[in-house]
């Protein structure tokens, strides 16, 4: 590929930059095998919507393996609610395909329009509906992976933890068999909450309702930015008719929610984090963030929040990570570690990851310099 | 009949104008956060599945003031602008990028041929195709 055009493949949504040595766009699994066997260092790329630099290559060292052209959907079984897909299938394309059959893949990150299933498995994406549907790995029957020697292997549920959520450091995910659920009619409500402590009680109450599939939090500033009142808001999604927003109004509300990050990023709050925290500790962390005027939104139903930092506030991130750890939380709930959060990985977690990497990627080929 | 065209040599003014256009284009993408929303609806990306021809691909290149013929693969349909949460004028930027490419003498040969044919015969094919079609004009 022409050197100018390679610049396109050196970035992702994290705004980190790198220059790839070369770029490959395989169309078949055999081509992936060939690329893996003939290259020393490979950076795997899906939709490049990652916010932690997971798809950014190391300067002039990594070749990019863009999985976008591996986009075949096959063997849909309505009876068993299973479908086989290649790693480059875009989530919304899959949803569109399945809709005709009254089925859906229920995990839905905000980047559902662009993200690939391979990337979702690699980061074990969570998404808005995690309170009801959990993580991507909960919806996988098996994955097919190419190891560092170019060998294709099928990994079942027992070995899935070596690949799902490990951000491609252990092998190239090329195909997967996904479990599906039936399409639901969804509605939503917008709830105003005046106080941070009230949010905890309100969220707990909604979580008891089994028809609730999403609880999203917007802080005062963000609510105002998207045209709501200057107070805290919760977006509640129901899988029945209980919500006030139905049909097109529901779609509009959810589209607004999906655009929250790009909107605040345009004000300079580009660096987005994803700490996960227990619900009762949420007010403490929120107060810490509000004192520093850091806009925050997130999937409060599962305790993942997204504080967004501008250039001057970025120095607060290590301090925030300390606060999160002190409160018993995790540094990354869904975006993954990538390059950006490497420094915050606990010593013990790092040791475990290193061992998995040594066992699976014996030639140190995949996504080197990421996660560990 | 296909008319032969010679590659134009860019004058000093053309080079300056192209430079100015590139400044304008880079300014359009100053706030781009590369979220990829534009890519989700790009019809060219939907078919080719190559980031280099997607709206985000153009944005990345143009923000770095890199001009490439990949710009000519955009359909200028403005679908990306509908999706862009920051309302960036992506197609305007692509058009300006193409203008700069032409001013630098790096336009597409086929486009140049079409323009020459229109100037000579009033149609892009360079053939006399009867009285029915209206004549096209080019500056």
CSV table of C-alpha atoms in Angstrom, one decimal:
chain,number,residue,atom,x,y,z
A,1,UNK,CA,0.0,0.0,0.0
A,2,UNK,CA,1.1,3.5,-0.8
A,3,UNK,CA,2.8,5.1,2.2
A,4,UNK,CA,0.5,8.1,2.3
A,5,UNK,CA,-2.5,5.9,2.6
A,6,UNK,CA,-0.9,3.9,5.4
A,7,UNK,CA,-1.4,7.0,7.7
A,8,UNK,CA,-5.1,6.1,7.7
A,9,UNK,CA,-4.4,2.8,9.4
A,10,UNK,CA,-2.1,4.4,12.1
A,11,UNK,CA,-4.9,5.8,14.2
A,12,UNK,CA,-8.1,4.8,16.0
A,13,UNK,CA,-10.7,6.6,18.0
A,14,UNK,CA,-8.3,7.1,20.9
A,15,UNK,CA,-6.5,9.8,18.9
A,16,UNK,CA,-3.2,7.9,19.4
A,17,UNK,CA,-0.9,7.7,16.4
A,18,UNK,CA,1.5,5.3,14.9
A,19,UNK,CA,2.9,4.4,11.5
A,20,UNK,CA,2.4,0.9,10.3
A,21,UNK,CA,5.1,-1.0,8.4
A,22,UNK,CA,2.6,-2.4,6.0
A,23,UNK,CA,-1.2,-2.9,5.8
A,24,UNK,CA,-3.0,-6.1,4.9
A,25,UNK,CA,-6.7,-6.5,4.1
A,26,UNK,CA,-7.3,-10.2,3.9
A,27,UNK,CA,-10.5,-11.5,2.4
A,28,UNK,CA,-10.3,-15.1,3.4
A,29,UNK,CA,-9.1,-17.0,6.5
A,30,UNK,CA,-6.4,-18.6,4.4
A,31,UNK,CA,-5.0,-15.2,3.6
A,32,UNK,CA,-4.9,-14.4,7.3
A,33,UNK,CA,-2.9,-17.6,7.9
A,34,UNK,CA,-0.4,-16.6,5.2
A,35,UNK,CA,-0.1,-13.1,6.6
A,36,UNK,CA,0.5,-14.4,10.2
A,37,UNK,CA,3.2,-16.8,9.1
A,38,UNK,CA,5.1,-14.3,7.0
A,39,UNK,CA,5.1,-11.4,9.4
A,40,UNK,CA,7.0,-10.9,12.7
A,41,UNK,CA,4.9,-8.3,14.4
A,42,UNK,CA,1.1,-7.9,13.8
A,43,UNK,CA,-1.3,-5.3,15.1
A,44,UNK,CA,-4.9,-6.5,14.6
A,45,UNK,CA,-7.5,-4.0,13.6
A,46,UNK,CA,-11.3,-4.2,13.5
A,47,UNK,CA,-13.6,-1.1,13.3
A,48,UNK,CA,-10.8,1.0,15.0
A,49,UNK,CA,-13.4,2.5,17.4
A,50,UNK,CA,-11.3,1.6,20.4
A,51,UNK,CA,-10.6,4.3,23.0
A,52,UNK,CA,-7.5,2.9,24.5
A,53,UNK,CA,-5.2,2.7,21.4
A,54,UNK,CA,-5.7,-1.1,20.9
A,55,UNK,CA,-5.5,-0.8,17.1
A,56,UNK,CA,-2.6,1.7,17.0
A,57,UNK,CA,0.6,0.1,15.6
A,58,UNK,CA,4.1,0.7,16.9
A,59,UNK,CA,6.0,3.0,14.6
A,60,UNK,CA,7.5,1.2,11.6
A,61,UNK,CA,7.5,-2.1,13.5
A,62,UNK,CA,3.9,-3.5,13.3
A,63,UNK,CA,2.1,-4.5,10.2
A,64,UNK,CA,-1.7,-3.9,10.3
A,65,UNK,CA,-4.0,-6.8,9.8
A,66,UNK,CA,-7.4,-5.1,9.0
A,67,UNK,CA,-10.2,-7.7,9.4
A,68,UNK,CA,-12.9,-5.5,7.8
A,69,UNK,CA,-13.1,-7.6,4.6
A,70,UNK,CA,-13.8,-10.8,6.5
A,71,UNK,CA,-17.5,-10.1,6.7
A,72,UNK,CA,-19.4,-13.3,5.9
A,73,UNK,CA,-22.4,-14.3,7.9
A,74,UNK,CA,-23.4,-18.0,7.6
A,75,UNK,CA,-25.2,-21.0,9.1
A,76,UNK,CA,-28.0,-19.1,10.8
A,77,UNK,CA,-30.0,-21.5,12.9
A,78,UNK,CA,-33.3,-20.0,14.0
A,79,UNK,CA,-34.2,-23.2,15.9
A,80,UNK,CA,-31.0,-23.2,18.0
A,81,UNK,CA,-30.6,-19.4,17.9
A,82,UNK,CA,-27.0,-19.5,16.6
A,83,UNK,CA,-25.2,-17.8,13.8
A,84,UNK,CA,-21.6,-18.1,12.5
A,85,UNK,CA,-19.9,-14.9,11.6
A,86,UNK,CA,-16.4,-13.8,10.4
A,87,UNK,CA,-14.5,-11.3,12.6
A,88,UNK,CA,-15.0,-8.3,10.4
A,89,UNK,CA,-18.8,-8.3,10.4
A,90,UNK,CA,-20.1,-4.9,11.7
A,91,UNK,CA,-22.5,-5.2,14.6
A,92,UNK,CA,-25.3,-3.2,12.9
A,93,UNK,CA,-25.0,-5.2,9.6
A,94,UNK,CA,-25.5,-8.3,11.7
A,95,UNK,CA,-28.4,-6.8,13.5
A,96,UNK,CA,-30.0,-5.8,10.2
A,97,UNK,CA,-29.5,-9.3,8.8
A,98,UNK,CA,-30.9,-11.0,11.9
A,99,UNK,CA,-33.9,-8.7,12.2
A,100,UNK,CA,-35.7,-10.4,9.2
A,101,UNK,CA,-35.6,-13.6,11.2
A,102,UNK,CA,-36.9,-12.1,14.4
A,103,UNK,CA,-33.5,-12.5,16.1
A,104,UNK,CA,-30.9,-10.2,17.5
A,105,UNK,CA,-27.4,-10.1,19.1
A,106,UNK,CA,-28.3,-8.3,22.3
A,107,UNK,CA,-24.9,-6.8,23.3
A,108,UNK,CA,-24.8,-3.3,22.0
A,109,UNK,CA,-21.9,-0.9,22.6
A,110,UNK,CA,-22.4,2.8,21.7
A,111,UNK,CA,-20.3,2.3,18.6
A,112,UNK,CA,-22.7,-0.4,17.3
A,113,UNK,CA,-22.8,1.3,13.9
A,114,UNK,CA,-19.1,0.8,13.2
A,115,UNK,CA,-17.6,-1.8,15.6
A,116,UNK,CA,-16.8,-5.3,14.4
A,117,UNK,CA,-17.8,-8.5,16.2
A,118,UNK,CA,-14.1,-9.5,16.3
A,119,UNK,CA,-13.2,-6.3,18.1
A,120,UNK,CA,-16.2,-6.8,20.5
A,121,UNK,CA,-14.9,-10.3,21.4
A,122,UNK,CA,-11.3,-9.2,21.7
A,123,UNK,CA,-12.3,-6.4,24.2
A,124,UNK,CA,-15.3,-8.4,25.6
A,125,UNK,CA,-17.4,-5.4,24.9
A,126,UNK,CA,-20.2,-4.6,27.4
A,127,UNK,CA,-22.5,-1.9,26.1
A,128,UNK,CA,-25.6,-0.3,27.3
A,129,UNK,CA,-27.7,-3.4,27.9
A,130,UNK,CA,-25.2,-5.1,30.2
A,131,UNK,CA,-27.6,-5.3,33.2
A,132,UNK,CA,-29.7,-7.7,31.3
A,133,UNK,CA,-27.4,-9.3,28.7
A,134,UNK,CA,-23.9,-9.1,30.2
A,135,UNK,CA,-20.7,-9.2,28.2
A,136,UNK,CA,-20.0,-10.3,24.6
A,137,UNK,CA,-18.3,-13.5,25.9
A,138,UNK,CA,-21.6,-14.6,27.5
A,139,UNK,CA,-23.1,-14.8,24.0
A,140,UNK,CA,-20.3,-16.9,22.3
A,141,UNK,CA,-20.5,-20.6,21.7
A,142,UNK,CA,-17.0,-20.9,20.2
A,143,UNK,CA,-14.3,-18.8,18.4
A,144,UNK,CA,-11.9,-19.8,15.7
A,145,UNK,CA,-8.4,-18.4,16.3
A,146,UNK,CA,-5.2,-18.3,14.3
A,147,UNK,CA,-2.2,-18.7,16.5
A,148,UNK,CA,1.3,-17.4,16.0
A,149,UNK,CA,2.3,-20.3,13.8
A,150,UNK,CA,-0.7,-19.8,11.4
A,151,UNK,CA,-2.7,-22.7,12.8
A,152,UNK,CA,-6.4,-22.4,12.9
A,153,UNK,CA,-8.0,-23.8,16.1
A,154,UNK,CA,-11.6,-23.8,17.4
A,155,UNK,CA,-11.9,-22.8,21.1
A,156,UNK,CA,-14.9,-23.6,23.1
A,157,UNK,CA,-16.3,-22.0,26.3
A,158,UNK,CA,-13.5,-23.5,28.5
A,159,UNK,CA,-10.8,-21.8,26.6
A,160,UNK,CA,-12.7,-18.6,25.7
A,161,UNK,CA,-11.1,-16.7,28.5
A,162,UNK,CA,-7.7,-16.9,26.8
A,163,UNK,CA,-9.1,-14.8,23.9
A,164,UNK,CA,-12.3,-12.8,24.9
A,165,UNK,CA,-11.2,-9.6,26.6
A,166,UNK,CA,-7.5,-10.1,26.0
A,167,UNK,CA,-7.4,-7.5,23.2
A,168,UNK,CA,-5.8,-9.7,20.5
A,169,UNK,CA,-2.6,-10.3,22.4
A,170,UNK,CA,-3.1,-14.1,22.3
A,171,UNK,CA,-4.2,-14.8,18.7
A,172,UNK,CA,-6.3,-13.6,15.7
A,173,UNK,CA,-10.0,-14.2,16.2
A,174,UNK,CA,-11.3,-15.0,12.7
A,175,UNK,CA,-14.7,-16.6,13.2
A,176,UNK,CA,-17.2,-17.1,15.9
A,177,UNK,CA,-20.5,-18.8,16.6
A,178,UNK,CA,-22.8,-16.4,18.4
A,179,UNK,CA,-25.8,-17.1,20.5
A,180,UNK,CA,-28.9,-15.0,19.7
A,181,UNK,CA,-32.0,-13.8,21.4
A,182,UNK,CA,-35.4,-12.8,20.0
A,183,UNK,CA,-36.1,-9.2,18.9
A,184,UNK,CA,-37.8,-7.2,21.6
A,185,UNK,CA,-40.1,-4.2,21.3
A,186,UNK,CA,-38.3,-1.5,23.4
A,187,UNK,CA,-39.3,1.7,24.9
A,188,UNK,CA,-37.5,4.2,27.1
A,189,UNK,CA,-38.1,6.8,29.9
A,190,UNK,CA,-36.1,9.8,31.0
A,191,UNK,CA,-35.9,10.2,34.7
A,192,UNK,CA,-34.7,13.4,36.4
A,193,UNK,CA,-32.8,12.9,39.7
A,194,UNK,CA,-31.8,15.8,41.9
A,195,UNK,CA,-29.2,14.3,44.2
A,196,UNK,CA,-26.3,11.9,43.8
A,197,UNK,CA,-27.5,9.7,46.7
A,198,UNK,CA,-30.9,9.5,45.2
A,199,UNK,CA,-29.4,8.1,42.0
A,200,UNK,CA,-28.2,5.0,43.9
A,201,UNK,CA,-31.6,4.4,45.4
A,202,UNK,CA,-33.4,5.0,42.0
A,203,UNK,CA,-31.0,2.7,40.1
A,204,UNK,CA,-31.4,-0.1,42.7
A,205,UNK,CA,-35.2,0.2,42.3
A,206,UNK,CA,-35.1,0.0,38.5
A,207,UNK,CA,-32.7,-2.9,38.6
A,208,UNK,CA,-35.3,-4.9,40.4
A,209,UNK,CA,-37.6,-4.6,37.4
A,210,UNK,CA,-36.9,-7.5,35.1
A,211,UNK,CA,-38.1,-5.7,32.0
A,212,UNK,CA,-35.5,-3.0,32.4
A,213,UNK,CA,-32.6,-3.6,30.0
A,214,UNK,CA,-30.6,-0.4,30.2
A,215,UNK,CA,-29.9,2.3,32.9
A,216,UNK,CA,-27.8,5.2,31.6
A,217,UNK,CA,-26.5,8.1,33.6
A,218,UNK,CA,-25.9,11.7,32.4
A,219,UNK,CA,-24.5,14.4,34.6
A,220,UNK,CA,-25.8,17.9,34.9
A,221,UNK,CA,-23.5,19.5,32.3
A,222,UNK,CA,-24.0,16.7,29.7
A,223,UNK,CA,-27.8,16.8,30.2
A,224,UNK,CA,-27.7,20.5,29.4
A,225,UNK,CA,-25.4,20.0,26.4
A,226,UNK,CA,-27.9,17.6,24.8
A,227,UNK,CA,-30.8,19.9,25.4
A,228,UNK,CA,-32.2,18.6,28.7
A,229,UNK,CA,-32.7,20.3,32.1
A,230,UNK,CA,-29.6,21.2,34.2
A,231,UNK,CA,-30.0,18.2,36.5
A,232,UNK,CA,-28.9,14.5,36.6
A,233,UNK,CA,-30.8,12.2,34.2
A,234,UNK,CA,-31.2,8.5,33.9
A,235,UNK,CA,-32.3,6.9,30.6
A,236,UNK,CA,-34.2,3.8,31.4
A,237,UNK,CA,-34.9,1.3,28.6
A,238,UNK,CA,-37.7,-1.2,29.0
A,239,UNK,CA,-38.4,-4.4,27.0
A,240,UNK,CA,-42.1,-3.7,27.1
A,241,UNK,CA,-44.5,-0.8,26.7
A,242,UNK,CA,-43.7,0.8,30.1
A,243,UNK,CA,-41.5,3.6,28.7
A,244,UNK,CA,-42.8,7.0,27.5
A,245,UNK,CA,-40.5,7.2,24.5
A,246,UNK,CA,-41.8,4.8,21.8
A,247,UNK,CA,-41.0,4.2,18.2
A,248,UNK,CA,-39.2,7.0,16.5
A,249,UNK,CA,-39.0,9.1,19.8
A,250,UNK,CA,-37.2,6.1,21.4
A,251,UNK,CA,-34.8,5.8,18.5
A,252,UNK,CA,-34.1,9.6,18.7
A,253,UNK,CA,-33.4,9.4,22.4
A,254,UNK,CA,-31.0,6.5,22.1
A,255,UNK,CA,-29.2,8.2,19.1
A,256,UNK,CA,-28.8,11.2,21.3
A,257,UNK,CA,-27.2,9.0,24.0
A,258,UNK,CA,-24.9,7.4,21.5
A,259,UNK,CA,-23.6,10.8,20.4
A,260,UNK,CA,-22.8,12.1,23.9
A,261,UNK,CA,-19.1,11.3,23.8
A,262,UNK,CA,-18.5,12.8,20.3
A,263,UNK,CA,-20.4,15.9,21.5
A,264,UNK,CA,-18.4,16.5,24.6
A,265,UNK,CA,-15.2,15.5,22.9
A,266,UNK,CA,-15.8,18.4,20.5
A,267,UNK,CA,-15.5,20.7,23.6
A,268,UNK,CA,-12.0,19.4,24.2
A,269,UNK,CA,-12.9,16.5,26.6
A,270,UNK,CA,-11.3,14.0,24.4
A,271,UNK,CA,-9.7,11.5,26.9
A,272,UNK,CA,-12.5,9.1,28.0
A,273,UNK,CA,-12.0,6.6,30.8
A,274,UNK,CA,-14.2,3.7,31.9
A,275,UNK,CA,-13.8,2.9,35.6
A,276,UNK,CA,-16.1,0.3,37.1
A,277,UNK,CA,-17.4,0.9,40.6
A,278,UNK,CA,-19.8,-0.5,43.0
A,279,UNK,CA,-23.1,1.4,43.1
A,280,UNK,CA,-22.9,2.5,46.7
A,281,UNK,CA,-19.5,4.0,46.1
A,282,UNK,CA,-20.7,5.9,43.0
A,283,UNK,CA,-21.6,9.2,44.8
A,284,UNK,CA,-18.1,9.4,46.3
A,285,UNK,CA,-16.4,9.1,42.9
A,286,UNK,CA,-18.9,11.4,41.3
A,287,UNK,CA,-18.2,14.1,43.9
A,288,UNK,CA,-14.5,13.8,43.3
A,289,UNK,CA,-15.1,14.2,39.5
A,290,UNK,CA,-17.5,17.1,40.0
A,291,UNK,CA,-15.0,19.0,42.2
A,292,UNK,CA,-12.6,18.9,39.2
A,293,UNK,CA,-15.4,19.8,36.7
A,294,UNK,CA,-15.0,16.5,34.7
A,295,UNK,CA,-18.1,15.7,32.6
A,296,UNK,CA,-19.3,12.2,33.3
A,297,UNK,CA,-21.9,9.8,31.8
A,298,UNK,CA,-22.1,6.0,31.7
A,299,UNK,CA,-23.8,2.7,32.2
A,300,UNK,CA,-24.7,3.2,35.8
A,301,UNK,CA,-26.7,0.0,35.8
A,302,UNK,CA,-23.5,-2.0,35.8
A,303,UNK,CA,-21.4,0.6,37.5
A,304,UNK,CA,-19.3,1.6,34.5
A,305,UNK,CA,-18.9,5.4,34.2
A,306,UNK,CA,-17.2,7.5,31.6
A,307,UNK,CA,-15.4,10.6,32.9
A,308,UNK,CA,-14.1,12.7,30.0
A,309,UNK,CA,-10.9,14.8,30.5
A,310,UNK,CA,-9.6,17.7,28.6
A,311,UNK,CA,-5.9,18.3,28.0
A,312,UNK,CA,-5.4,20.1,31.3
A,313,UNK,CA,-7.4,17.6,33.3
A,314,UNK,CA,-5.5,14.6,32.0
A,315,UNK,CA,-3.0,14.9,34.9
A,316,UNK,CA,-5.9,13.9,37.2
A,317,UNK,CA,-6.3,10.5,35.7
A,318,UNK,CA,-3.7,8.6,37.8
A,319,UNK,CA,-5.2,10.2,40.9
A,320,UNK,CA,-8.7,9.1,39.7
A,321,UNK,CA,-7.4,5.5,39.2
A,322,UNK,CA,-6.1,5.6,42.8
A,323,UNK,CA,-9.5,6.8,44.0
A,324,UNK,CA,-11.2,4.0,42.0
A,325,UNK,CA,-8.9,1.3,43.4
A,326,UNK,CA,-9.4,2.7,47.0
A,327,UNK,CA,-13.1,2.4,46.5
A,328,UNK,CA,-12.8,-1.2,45.4
A,329,UNK,CA,-13.4,-0.6,41.7
A,330,UNK,CA,-11.7,-1.6,38.5
A,331,UNK,CA,-9.7,0.7,36.2
A,332,UNK,CA,-11.3,-0.5,33.0
A,333,UNK,CA,-14.9,-1.7,32.7
A,334,UNK,CA,-15.2,-2.0,29.0
A,335,UNK,CA,-12.8,-0.1,26.8
A,336,UNK,CA,-9.9,-2.4,27.6
A,337,UNK,CA,-6.3,-1.6,28.5
A,338,UNK,CA,-4.7,-1.0,25.1
A,339,UNK,CA,-1.7,1.3,25.4
A,340,UNK,CA,-3.4,4.1,27.3
A,341,UNK,CA,-4.1,2.2,30.5
A,342,UNK,CA,-1.1,-0.1,30.6
A,343,UNK,CA,0.5,1.8,33.5
A,344,UNK,CA,-2.5,1.2,35.8
A,345,UNK,CA,-2.7,-2.6,35.5
A,346,UNK,CA,-2.1,-4.3,38.9
A,347,UNK,CA,1.1,-6.3,39.4
A,348,UNK,CA,-0.7,-9.6,39.9
A,349,UNK,CA,-3.1,-9.1,36.9
A,350,UNK,CA,0.0,-8.3,34.8
A,351,UNK,CA,1.7,-11.5,35.8
A,352,UNK,CA,-1.4,-13.6,34.9
A,353,UNK,CA,-1.7,-11.9,31.5
A,354,UNK,CA,2.0,-12.4,30.8
A,355,UNK,CA,1.6,-16.1,31.5
A,356,UNK,CA,-1.3,-16.4,29.2
A,357,UNK,CA,0.6,-14.5,26.5
A,358,UNK,CA,3.6,-16.7,26.9
A,359,UNK,CA,1.4,-19.8,26.6
A,360,UNK,CA,-0.6,-18.8,23.6
A,361,UNK,CA,1.6,-16.4,21.6
A,362,UNK,CA,5.0,-18.2,21.8
A,363,UNK,CA,6.5,-16.1,19.1
A,364,UNK,CA,5.5,-12.7,20.6
A,365,UNK,CA,3.7,-11.7,17.4
A,366,UNK,CA,0.3,-10.2,18.2
A,367,UNK,CA,-0.4,-6.7,19.5
A,368,UNK,CA,2.9,-6.4,21.3
A,369,UNK,CA,3.2,-3.4,23.6
A,370,UNK,CA,-0.5,-3.5,24.3
A,371,UNK,CA,-2.2,-4.5,27.7
A,372,UNK,CA,1.1,-5.8,29.3
B,1,UNK,CA,-12.2,9.0,-30.4
B,2,UNK,CA,-10.3,9.7,-27.2
B,3,UNK,CA,-8.5,13.0,-27.2
B,4,UNK,CA,-4.9,12.9,-25.9
B,5,UNK,CA,-4.2,15.2,-23.0
B,6,UNK,CA,-1.0,16.5,-21.7
B,7,UNK,CA,-0.3,16.7,-18.0
B,8,UNK,CA,-0.5,20.4,-16.9
B,9,UNK,CA,2.5,21.8,-15.1
B,10,UNK,CA,1.3,23.7,-12.0
B,11,UNK,CA,2.2,27.4,-11.9
B,12,UNK,CA,3.5,29.2,-8.8
B,13,UNK,CA,0.0,30.7,-8.2
B,14,UNK,CA,-1.6,27.3,-8.5
B,15,UNK,CA,0.8,25.9,-5.9
B,16,UNK,CA,0.0,28.8,-3.6
B,17,UNK,CA,-3.8,28.3,-4.2
B,18,UNK,CA,-3.5,24.6,-3.5
B,19,UNK,CA,-1.6,25.3,-0.3
B,20,UNK,CA,-4.3,27.7,0.8
B,21,UNK,CA,-7.0,25.1,0.1
B,22,UNK,CA,-5.1,22.6,2.2
B,23,UNK,CA,-5.0,25.0,5.1
B,24,UNK,CA,-8.8,25.4,4.8
B,25,UNK,CA,-9.3,21.7,4.7
B,26,UNK,CA,-7.1,21.0,7.7
B,27,UNK,CA,-9.1,23.7,9.6
B,28,UNK,CA,-12.3,21.8,8.8
B,29,UNK,CA,-10.9,18.7,10.5
B,30,UNK,CA,-9.3,20.5,13.4
B,31,UNK,CA,-12.0,19.3,15.8
B,32,UNK,CA,-12.4,15.8,14.3
B,33,UNK,CA,-12.2,13.1,17.0
B,34,UNK,CA,-12.1,10.2,14.6
B,35,UNK,CA,-15.0,8.5,16.2
B,36,UNK,CA,-15.9,6.7,13.0
B,37,UNK,CA,-19.6,7.6,12.9
B,38,UNK,CA,-19.1,8.9,9.3
B,39,UNK,CA,-17.7,5.6,8.3
B,40,UNK,CA,-20.8,3.8,9.5
B,41,UNK,CA,-23.0,5.3,6.7
B,42,UNK,CA,-20.4,5.8,4.0
B,43,UNK,CA,-21.6,3.9,0.8
B,44,UNK,CA,-18.1,3.5,-0.6
B,45,UNK,CA,-16.9,1.9,2.6
B,46,UNK,CA,-20.0,-0.3,2.8
B,47,UNK,CA,-19.0,-1.9,-0.5
B,48,UNK,CA,-15.2,-1.8,-0.5
B,49,UNK,CA,-14.6,-2.2,3.3
B,50,UNK,CA,-11.4,-0.2,3.1
B,51,UNK,CA,-10.8,2.5,5.6
B,52,UNK,CA,-8.7,4.5,3.0
B,53,UNK,CA,-11.8,5.3,0.9
B,54,UNK,CA,-14.1,5.9,3.9
B,55,UNK,CA,-15.1,9.3,5.2
B,56,UNK,CA,-12.9,8.9,8.2
B,57,UNK,CA,-10.0,7.9,6.0
B,58,UNK,CA,-10.3,11.1,4.0
B,59,UNK,CA,-10.6,13.1,7.3
B,60,UNK,CA,-7.4,11.5,8.6
B,61,UNK,CA,-5.4,12.2,5.4
B,62,UNK,CA,-6.7,15.7,4.9
B,63,UNK,CA,-6.2,16.7,8.5
B,64,UNK,CA,-2.5,15.8,7.9
B,65,UNK,CA,-2.5,17.8,4.7
B,66,UNK,CA,-1.9,14.6,2.7
B,67,UNK,CA,-3.4,14.6,-0.8
B,68,UNK,CA,-4.1,11.3,-2.5
B,69,UNK,CA,-6.1,10.2,-5.4
B,70,UNK,CA,-8.3,8.1,-3.0
B,71,UNK,CA,-10.2,11.4,-2.6
B,72,UNK,CA,-11.7,10.8,-6.1
B,73,UNK,CA,-13.4,7.7,-4.8
B,74,UNK,CA,-15.8,9.7,-2.6
B,75,UNK,CA,-19.4,10.0,-4.0
B,76,UNK,CA,-19.9,13.4,-2.3
B,77,UNK,CA,-23.3,12.1,-1.1
B,78,UNK,CA,-23.0,13.9,2.2
B,79,UNK,CA,-24.3,10.9,4.2
B,80,UNK,CA,-21.2,11.2,6.4
B,81,UNK,CA,-22.2,14.8,7.2
B,82,UNK,CA,-25.6,13.6,8.4
B,83,UNK,CA,-23.9,11.3,10.9
B,84,UNK,CA,-21.1,13.5,12.1
B,85,UNK,CA,-21.9,14.5,15.6
B,86,UNK,CA,-19.7,17.6,15.2
B,87,UNK,CA,-21.4,18.6,11.9
B,88,UNK,CA,-18.1,18.8,10.0
B,89,UNK,CA,-18.4,19.7,6.4
B,90,UNK,CA,-16.6,16.5,5.2
B,91,UNK,CA,-17.7,16.7,1.5
B,92,UNK,CA,-16.7,20.3,1.2
B,93,UNK,CA,-13.2,19.3,2.5
B,94,UNK,CA,-13.0,16.4,0.0
B,95,UNK,CA,-14.0,18.7,-2.9
B,96,UNK,CA,-11.4,21.3,-1.8
B,97,UNK,CA,-8.9,18.4,-1.6
B,98,UNK,CA,-9.7,17.4,-5.1
B,99,UNK,CA,-9.3,21.0,-6.3
B,100,UNK,CA,-5.9,21.2,-4.7
B,101,UNK,CA,-4.9,17.9,-6.3
B,102,UNK,CA,-5.9,19.3,-9.7
B,103,UNK,CA,-4.1,22.6,-9.1
B,104,UNK,CA,-1.0,20.6,-8.2
B,105,UNK,CA,-1.3,18.7,-11.6
B,106,UNK,CA,-2.2,15.4,-9.8
B,107,UNK,CA,-5.8,15.1,-11.0
B,108,UNK,CA,-7.2,12.0,-12.6
B,109,UNK,CA,-6.3,11.4,-16.2
B,110,UNK,CA,-9.8,10.3,-17.0
B,111,UNK,CA,-11.3,13.5,-15.6
B,112,UNK,CA,-8.9,15.6,-17.6
B,113,UNK,CA,-9.9,13.7,-20.7
B,114,UNK,CA,-13.5,14.3,-20.1
B,115,UNK,CA,-13.0,18.0,-19.6
B,116,UNK,CA,-11.0,18.3,-22.8
B,117,UNK,CA,-13.7,16.3,-24.7
B,118,UNK,CA,-16.5,18.6,-23.3
B,119,UNK,CA,-14.6,21.7,-24.4
B,120,UNK,CA,-14.1,20.3,-27.9
B,121,UNK,CA,-17.3,18.4,-28.6
B,122,UNK,CA,-19.8,19.4,-25.9
B,123,UNK,CA,-19.9,15.8,-24.5
B,124,UNK,CA,-17.6,13.8,-22.3
B,125,UNK,CA,-17.1,11.0,-24.9
B,126,UNK,CA,-15.3,13.2,-27.5
B,127,UNK,CA,-17.6,11.8,-30.2
B,128,UNK,CA,-20.3,13.4,-32.4
B,129,UNK,CA,-23.4,11.8,-30.9
B,130,UNK,CA,-26.1,13.5,-33.0
B,131,UNK,CA,-28.3,16.4,-32.3
B,132,UNK,CA,-30.4,15.1,-29.4
B,133,UNK,CA,-28.2,15.5,-26.3
B,134,UNK,CA,-27.7,19.0,-25.0
B,135,UNK,CA,-24.3,20.3,-25.3
B,136,UNK,CA,-22.2,20.6,-22.1
B,137,UNK,CA,-19.9,23.4,-21.3
B,138,UNK,CA,-16.8,23.6,-19.3
B,139,UNK,CA,-14.9,26.6,-18.1
